[in-house]
Short mmCIF file of C-alpha atoms in Angstrom, two decimals:
data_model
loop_
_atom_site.label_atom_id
_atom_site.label_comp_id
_atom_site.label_asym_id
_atom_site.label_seq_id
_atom_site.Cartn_x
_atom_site.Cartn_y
_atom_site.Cartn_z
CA UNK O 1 -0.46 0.95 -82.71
CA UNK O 2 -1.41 -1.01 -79.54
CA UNK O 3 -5.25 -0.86 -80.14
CA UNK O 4 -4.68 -2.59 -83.68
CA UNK O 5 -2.56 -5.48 -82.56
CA UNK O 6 -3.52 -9.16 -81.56
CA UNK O 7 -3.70 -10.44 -78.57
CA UNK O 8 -0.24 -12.39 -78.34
CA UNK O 9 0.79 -9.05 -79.44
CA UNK O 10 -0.74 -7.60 -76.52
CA UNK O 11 0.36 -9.61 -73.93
CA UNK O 12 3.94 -9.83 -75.49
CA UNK O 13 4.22 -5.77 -75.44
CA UNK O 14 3.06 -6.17 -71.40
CA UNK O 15 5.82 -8.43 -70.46
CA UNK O 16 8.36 -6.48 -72.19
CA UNK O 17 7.72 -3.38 -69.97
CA UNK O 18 6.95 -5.11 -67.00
CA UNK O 19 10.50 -6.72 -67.56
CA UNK O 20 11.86 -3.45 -68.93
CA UNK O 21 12.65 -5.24 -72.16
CA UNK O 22 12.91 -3.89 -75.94
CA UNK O 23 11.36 -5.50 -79.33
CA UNK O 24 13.72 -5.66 -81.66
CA UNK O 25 12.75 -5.51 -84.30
CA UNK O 26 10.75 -2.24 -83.10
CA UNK O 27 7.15 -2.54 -84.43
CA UNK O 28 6.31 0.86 -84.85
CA UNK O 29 8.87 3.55 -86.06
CA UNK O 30 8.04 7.03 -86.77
CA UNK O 31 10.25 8.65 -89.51
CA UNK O 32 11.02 12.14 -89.46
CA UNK O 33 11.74 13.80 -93.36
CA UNK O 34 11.88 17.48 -92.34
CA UNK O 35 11.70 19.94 -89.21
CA UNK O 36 10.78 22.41 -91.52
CA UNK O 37 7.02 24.03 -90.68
CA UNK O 38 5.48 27.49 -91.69
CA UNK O 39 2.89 27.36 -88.81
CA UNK O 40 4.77 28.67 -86.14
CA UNK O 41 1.96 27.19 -82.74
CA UNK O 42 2.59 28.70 -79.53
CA UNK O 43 2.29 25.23 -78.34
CA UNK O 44 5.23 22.98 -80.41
CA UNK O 45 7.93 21.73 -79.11
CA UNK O 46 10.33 23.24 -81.59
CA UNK O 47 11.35 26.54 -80.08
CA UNK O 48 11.62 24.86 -76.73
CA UNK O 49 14.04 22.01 -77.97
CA UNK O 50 15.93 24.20 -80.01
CA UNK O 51 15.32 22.25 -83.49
CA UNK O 52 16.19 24.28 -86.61
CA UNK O 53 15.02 24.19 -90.25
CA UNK O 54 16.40 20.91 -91.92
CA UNK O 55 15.87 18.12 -94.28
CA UNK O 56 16.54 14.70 -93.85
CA UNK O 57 19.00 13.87 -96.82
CA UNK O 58 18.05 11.80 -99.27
CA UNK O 59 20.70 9.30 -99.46
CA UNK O 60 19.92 9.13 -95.63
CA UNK O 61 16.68 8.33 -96.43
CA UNK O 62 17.51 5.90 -98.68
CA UNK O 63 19.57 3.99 -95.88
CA UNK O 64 16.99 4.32 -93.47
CA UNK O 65 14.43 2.20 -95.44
CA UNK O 66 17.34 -0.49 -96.44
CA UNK O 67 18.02 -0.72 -92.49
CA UNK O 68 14.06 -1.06 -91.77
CA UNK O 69 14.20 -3.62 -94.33
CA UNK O 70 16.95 -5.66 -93.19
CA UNK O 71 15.76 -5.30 -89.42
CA UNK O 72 12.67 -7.23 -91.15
CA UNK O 73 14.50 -9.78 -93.32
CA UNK O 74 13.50 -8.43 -96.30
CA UNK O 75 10.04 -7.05 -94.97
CA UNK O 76 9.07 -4.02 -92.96
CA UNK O 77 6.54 -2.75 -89.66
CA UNK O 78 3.24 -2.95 -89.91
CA UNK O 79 3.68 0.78 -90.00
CA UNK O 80 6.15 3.71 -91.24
CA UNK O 81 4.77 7.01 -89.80
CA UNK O 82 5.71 10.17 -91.79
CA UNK O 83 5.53 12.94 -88.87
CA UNK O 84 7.88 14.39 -86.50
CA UNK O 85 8.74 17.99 -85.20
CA UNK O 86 8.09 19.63 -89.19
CA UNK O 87 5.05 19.07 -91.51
CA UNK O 88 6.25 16.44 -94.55
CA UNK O 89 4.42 18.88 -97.35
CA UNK O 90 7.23 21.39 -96.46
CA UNK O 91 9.45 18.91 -98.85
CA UNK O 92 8.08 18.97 -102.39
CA UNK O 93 9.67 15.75 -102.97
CA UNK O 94 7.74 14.38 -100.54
CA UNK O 95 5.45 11.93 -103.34
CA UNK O 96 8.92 10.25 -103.82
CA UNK O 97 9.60 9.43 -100.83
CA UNK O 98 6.38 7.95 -99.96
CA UNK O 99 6.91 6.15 -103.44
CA UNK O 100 10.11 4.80 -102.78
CA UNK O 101 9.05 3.67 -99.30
CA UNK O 102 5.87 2.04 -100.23
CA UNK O 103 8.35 0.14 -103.04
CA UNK O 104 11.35 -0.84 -100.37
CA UNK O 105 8.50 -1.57 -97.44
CA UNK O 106 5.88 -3.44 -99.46
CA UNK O 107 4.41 -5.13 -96.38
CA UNK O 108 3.97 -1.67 -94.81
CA UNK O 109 1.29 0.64 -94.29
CA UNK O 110 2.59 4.69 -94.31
CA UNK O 111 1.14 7.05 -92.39
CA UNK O 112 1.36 10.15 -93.53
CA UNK O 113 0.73 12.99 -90.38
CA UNK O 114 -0.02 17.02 -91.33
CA UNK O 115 -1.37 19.67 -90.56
CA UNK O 116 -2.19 20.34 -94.01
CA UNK O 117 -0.44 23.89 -94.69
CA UNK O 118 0.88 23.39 -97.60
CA UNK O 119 -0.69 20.76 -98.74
CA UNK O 120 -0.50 19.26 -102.62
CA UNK O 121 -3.49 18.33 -103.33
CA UNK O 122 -2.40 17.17 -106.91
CA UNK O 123 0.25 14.32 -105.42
CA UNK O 124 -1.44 13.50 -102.70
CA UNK O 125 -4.66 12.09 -104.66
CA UNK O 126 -1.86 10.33 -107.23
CA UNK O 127 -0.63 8.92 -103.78
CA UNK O 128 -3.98 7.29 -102.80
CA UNK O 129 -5.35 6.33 -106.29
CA UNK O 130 -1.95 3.98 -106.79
CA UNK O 131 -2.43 3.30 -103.34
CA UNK O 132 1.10 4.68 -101.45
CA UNK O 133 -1.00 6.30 -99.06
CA UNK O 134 -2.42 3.50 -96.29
CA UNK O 135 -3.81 6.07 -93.44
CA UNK O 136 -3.50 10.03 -93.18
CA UNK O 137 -3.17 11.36 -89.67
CA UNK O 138 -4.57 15.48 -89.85
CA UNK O 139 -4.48 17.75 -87.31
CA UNK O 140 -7.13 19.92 -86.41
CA UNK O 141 -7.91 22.19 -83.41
CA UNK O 142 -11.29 23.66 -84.40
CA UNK O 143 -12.51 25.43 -87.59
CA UNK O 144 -11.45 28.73 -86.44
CA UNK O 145 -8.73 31.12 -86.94
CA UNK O 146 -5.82 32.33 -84.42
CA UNK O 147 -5.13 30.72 -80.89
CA UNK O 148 -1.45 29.31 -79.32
CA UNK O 149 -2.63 25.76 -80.94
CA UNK O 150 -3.10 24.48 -84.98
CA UNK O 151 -4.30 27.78 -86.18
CA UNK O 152 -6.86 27.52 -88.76
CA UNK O 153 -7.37 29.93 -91.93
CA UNK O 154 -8.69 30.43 -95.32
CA UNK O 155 -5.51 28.14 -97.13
CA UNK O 156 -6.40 24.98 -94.40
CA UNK O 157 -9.80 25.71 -95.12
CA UNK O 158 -9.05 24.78 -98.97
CA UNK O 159 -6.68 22.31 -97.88
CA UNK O 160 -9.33 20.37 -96.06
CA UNK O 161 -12.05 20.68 -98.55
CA UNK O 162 -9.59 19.40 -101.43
CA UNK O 163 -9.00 16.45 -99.25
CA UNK O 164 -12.97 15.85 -98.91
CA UNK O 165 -13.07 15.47 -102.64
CA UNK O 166 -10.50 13.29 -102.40
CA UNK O 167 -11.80 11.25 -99.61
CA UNK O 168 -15.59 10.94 -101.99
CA UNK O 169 -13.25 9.69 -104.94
CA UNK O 170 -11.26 7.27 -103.05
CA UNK O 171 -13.06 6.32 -100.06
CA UNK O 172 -10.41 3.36 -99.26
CA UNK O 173 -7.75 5.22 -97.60
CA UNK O 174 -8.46 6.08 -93.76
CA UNK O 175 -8.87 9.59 -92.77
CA UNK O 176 -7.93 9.91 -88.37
CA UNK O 177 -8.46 13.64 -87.61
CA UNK O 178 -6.16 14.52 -84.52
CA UNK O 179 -7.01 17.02 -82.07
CA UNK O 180 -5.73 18.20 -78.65
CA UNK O 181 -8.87 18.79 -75.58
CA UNK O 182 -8.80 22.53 -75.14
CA UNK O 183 -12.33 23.13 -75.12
CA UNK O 184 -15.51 21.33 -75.46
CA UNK O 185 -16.59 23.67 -78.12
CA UNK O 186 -13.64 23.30 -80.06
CA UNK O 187 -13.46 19.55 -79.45
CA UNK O 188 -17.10 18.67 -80.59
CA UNK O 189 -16.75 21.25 -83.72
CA UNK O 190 -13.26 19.04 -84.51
CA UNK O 191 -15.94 15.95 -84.08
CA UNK O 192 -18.15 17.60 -86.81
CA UNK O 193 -15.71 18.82 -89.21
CA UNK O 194 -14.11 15.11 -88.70
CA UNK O 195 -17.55 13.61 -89.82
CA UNK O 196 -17.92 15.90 -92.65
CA UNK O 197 -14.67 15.17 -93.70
CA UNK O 198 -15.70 11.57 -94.14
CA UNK O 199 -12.96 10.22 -91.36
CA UNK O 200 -13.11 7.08 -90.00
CA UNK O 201 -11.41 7.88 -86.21
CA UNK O 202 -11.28 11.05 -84.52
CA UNK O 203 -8.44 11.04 -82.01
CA UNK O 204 -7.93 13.06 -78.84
CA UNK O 205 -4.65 14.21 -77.20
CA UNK O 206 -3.99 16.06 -74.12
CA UNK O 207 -2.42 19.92 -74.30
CA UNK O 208 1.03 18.58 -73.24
CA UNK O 209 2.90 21.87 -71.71
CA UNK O 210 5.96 20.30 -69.33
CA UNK O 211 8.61 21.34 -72.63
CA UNK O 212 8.11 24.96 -71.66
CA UNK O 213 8.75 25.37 -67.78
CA UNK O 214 7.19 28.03 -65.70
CA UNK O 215 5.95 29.62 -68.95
CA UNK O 216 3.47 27.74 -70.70
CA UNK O 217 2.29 29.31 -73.66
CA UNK O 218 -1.58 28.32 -72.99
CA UNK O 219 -3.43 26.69 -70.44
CA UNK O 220 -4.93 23.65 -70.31
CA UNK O 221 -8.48 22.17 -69.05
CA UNK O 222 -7.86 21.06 -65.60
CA UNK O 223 -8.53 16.66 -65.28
CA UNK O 224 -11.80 16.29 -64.74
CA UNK O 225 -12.81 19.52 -66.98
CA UNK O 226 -10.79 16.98 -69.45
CA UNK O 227 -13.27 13.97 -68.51
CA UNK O 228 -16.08 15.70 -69.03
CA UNK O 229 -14.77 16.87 -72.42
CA UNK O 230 -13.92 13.37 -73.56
CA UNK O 231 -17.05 11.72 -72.77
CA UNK O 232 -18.86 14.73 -74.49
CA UNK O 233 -16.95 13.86 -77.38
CA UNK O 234 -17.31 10.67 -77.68
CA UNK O 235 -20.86 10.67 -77.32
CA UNK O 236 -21.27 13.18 -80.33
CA UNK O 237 -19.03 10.93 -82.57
CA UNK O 238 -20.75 7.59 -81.52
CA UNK O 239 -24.10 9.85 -82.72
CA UNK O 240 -21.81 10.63 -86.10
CA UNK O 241 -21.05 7.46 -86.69
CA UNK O 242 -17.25 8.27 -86.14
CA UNK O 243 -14.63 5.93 -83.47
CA UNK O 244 -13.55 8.08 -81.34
CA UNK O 245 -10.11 7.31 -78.82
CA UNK O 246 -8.54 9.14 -75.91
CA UNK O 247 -4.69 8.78 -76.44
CA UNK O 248 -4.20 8.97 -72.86
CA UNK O 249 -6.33 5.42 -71.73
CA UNK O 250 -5.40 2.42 -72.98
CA UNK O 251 -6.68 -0.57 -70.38
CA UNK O 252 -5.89 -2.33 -67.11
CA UNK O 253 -3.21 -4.31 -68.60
CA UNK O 254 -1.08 -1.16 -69.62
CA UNK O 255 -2.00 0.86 -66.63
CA UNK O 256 0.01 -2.17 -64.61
CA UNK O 257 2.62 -2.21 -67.31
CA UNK O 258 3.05 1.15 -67.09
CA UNK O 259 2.48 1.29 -62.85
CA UNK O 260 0.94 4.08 -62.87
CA UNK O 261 2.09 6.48 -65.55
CA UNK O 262 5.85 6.11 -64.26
CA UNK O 263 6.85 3.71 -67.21
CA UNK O 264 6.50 4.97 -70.62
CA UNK O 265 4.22 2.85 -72.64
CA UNK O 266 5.78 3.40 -76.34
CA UNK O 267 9.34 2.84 -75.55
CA UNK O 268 9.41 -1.23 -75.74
CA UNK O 269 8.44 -1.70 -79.51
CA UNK O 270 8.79 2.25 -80.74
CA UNK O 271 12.06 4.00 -82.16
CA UNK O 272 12.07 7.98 -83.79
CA UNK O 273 14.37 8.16 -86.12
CA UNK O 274 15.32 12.18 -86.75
CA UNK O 275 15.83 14.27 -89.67
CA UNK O 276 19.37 14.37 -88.61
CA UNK O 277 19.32 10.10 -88.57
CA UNK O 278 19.71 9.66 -84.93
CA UNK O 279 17.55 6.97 -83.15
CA UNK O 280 15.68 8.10 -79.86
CA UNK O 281 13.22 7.44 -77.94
CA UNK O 282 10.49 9.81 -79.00
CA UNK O 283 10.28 13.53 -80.75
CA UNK O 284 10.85 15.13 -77.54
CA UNK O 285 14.13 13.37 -76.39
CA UNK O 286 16.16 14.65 -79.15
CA UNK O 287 19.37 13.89 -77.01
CA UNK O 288 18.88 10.22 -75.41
CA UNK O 289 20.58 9.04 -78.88
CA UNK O 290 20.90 5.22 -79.06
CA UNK O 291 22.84 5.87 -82.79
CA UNK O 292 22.86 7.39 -85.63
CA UNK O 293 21.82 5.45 -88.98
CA UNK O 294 24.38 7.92 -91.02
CA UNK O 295 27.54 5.57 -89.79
CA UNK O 296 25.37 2.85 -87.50
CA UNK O 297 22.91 0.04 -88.71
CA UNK O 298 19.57 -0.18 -87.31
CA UNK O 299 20.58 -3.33 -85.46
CA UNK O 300 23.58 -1.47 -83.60
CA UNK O 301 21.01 1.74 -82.48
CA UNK O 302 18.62 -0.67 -81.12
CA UNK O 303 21.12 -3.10 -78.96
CA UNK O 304 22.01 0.60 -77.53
CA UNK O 305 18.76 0.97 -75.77
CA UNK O 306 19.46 -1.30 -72.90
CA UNK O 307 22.90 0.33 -72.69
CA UNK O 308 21.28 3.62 -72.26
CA UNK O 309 18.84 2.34 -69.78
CA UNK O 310 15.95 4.99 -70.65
CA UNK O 311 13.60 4.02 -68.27
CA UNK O 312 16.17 4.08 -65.27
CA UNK O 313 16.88 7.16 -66.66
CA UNK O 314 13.06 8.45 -67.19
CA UNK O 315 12.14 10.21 -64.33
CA UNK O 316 14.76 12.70 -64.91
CA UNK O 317 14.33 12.72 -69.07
CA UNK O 318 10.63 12.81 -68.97
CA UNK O 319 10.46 16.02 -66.78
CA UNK O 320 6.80 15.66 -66.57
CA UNK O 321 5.43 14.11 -69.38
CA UNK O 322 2.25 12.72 -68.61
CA UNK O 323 0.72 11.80 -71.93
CA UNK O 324 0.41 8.31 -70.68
CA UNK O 325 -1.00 8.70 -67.51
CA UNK O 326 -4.26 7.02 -67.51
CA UNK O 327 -5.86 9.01 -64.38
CA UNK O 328 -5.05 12.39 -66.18
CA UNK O 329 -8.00 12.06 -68.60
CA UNK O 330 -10.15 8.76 -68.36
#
């Protein structure tokens, strides 16, 4: 959440990956609950990376938010993000979890990322009135059906119009609508739907293909056919009265850090932690495993990372990736 942090926060994170150093512990950590997902897009990862059906267990679960805690002393991040490669509403236990997170991780906003099929509409408001729910991250490709990306249809339709209601009833909780730049069409009706909505952000993410080779499953706008789509977009939300970020341009400072898109920029403060418990870098390295919290503390995972040596190794891991890269979409 580099946007949201202080300055010495900031300039801490910059030293750490000029240096090629780690937080510990990590600031932002991203817990997957599930892999499960009924969507089946052309463009996930999942097929690719060869991730199957699966839950994370709860008595995993349970460990994983007493290691967060004692990482913390007691306390937690600043954020616990409920997404990974599976969409959390595929567990119907799901308003526990966030429950007994929000009780172990007081300090700690949860944010909760779908793509809204299924979607309970029920537990989800009894999330936000009680206030479990800090920020929900939705994805959204443009208000129309079919396409190799977040499909819409009549059930996200509902989906999305239950959580307007919601959103007039309990207008603390932050809506950030998510979607990638395929088209400037689809982009600015994402922009309008995300202002209708009553969201406070809209955010915009490249079409990231390098998981699937020679055979990419859809194309992608070519860089400065992305430009002109992100200043288009940003223009229409600034008339909306919506914030609207590019996830690929963060500022001078990182661009150095980062020297020129061949240093990832998430790495230093940011751990994944799997359905399956293991600790990695991101979603898409499921096999650069610094531990597993099923038989490892959090601690032990994270004193791996230097061990592993994942930006020595990134070049060869990263096979592409170029989510980052600041001159790809400005």
């Amino acid at each position: 959440m580099y946007f949201e942090s202080t300055l010495a926060q900031k300039a801490r994170k910059f030293f750490r990956l000029v240096l090629g150093r780690y937080a510990f512990p990590p600031r932002d950590i991203t817990l997957e609950v599930t892999t499960r997902c009924p969507r089946g897009c052309a463009v996930c990862f999942r097929g690719p990376l060869g991730v199957v059906p699966a839950d994370m267990p709860r008595e995993l679960f349970t460990k994983t938010l007493s290691e967060i805690r004692a990482a913390y002393a007691g306390r937690g991040p600043r954020y616990l993000n409920f997404v990974g490669l599976g969409e959390p509403f595929c567990r119907p236990d799901l308003p526990e979890l966030l429950r007994e997170a929000a009780a172990a991780l007081p300090a700690t906003e949860l944010n909760l990322s779908t793509g809204l099929l299924p979607f309970d509409a029920a537990a989800f408001e009894a999330l936000v009135k009680d206030g479990v729910i800090n920020r929900f991250s939705v994805s959204l490709d443009g208000p129309e059906e079919g396409g190799p990306f977040h499909g819409f249809s009549a059930e996200v339709g509902k989906s999305f119009s239950a959580l307007r209601l919601i959103k007039k009833k309990y207008p603390g909780f932050k809506i950030r609508v998510q979607t990638l730049i395929t088209s400037r069409p689809a982009v600015e009706d994402a922009v309008r739907y995300a202002a209708e909505l009553g969201a406070e952000e809209i955010q915009l993410m490249r079409v990231d293909l390098h998981a699937f080779g020679d055979a990419p499953p859809a194309a992608r706008p070519a860089f400065a056919e992305e430009r002109a789509i992100v200043a288009a977009a940003k223009k229409l939300a600034a008339e909306l009265g919506l914030a609207c970020r590019n996830n690929n341009v963060y500022d001078l400072f990182m661009d150095i850090a980062g020297r020129g898109g061949r240093r990832c920029l998430i790495s230093d403060d940011h751990v994944f932690i799997t359905a399956a418990g293991d600790v990695i870098p991101c979603f898409y390295l499921r096999e650069f495993k610094f531990g597993n919290l099923s038989r490892q503390t959090l601690a032990e995972a994270c004193a791996a990372r230097k061990e592993k040596d994942l930006y020595g190794n990134q070049e060869r891991l990263c096979r592409g990736c170029d989510i980052y890269r600041k001159e790809h979409a400005a």
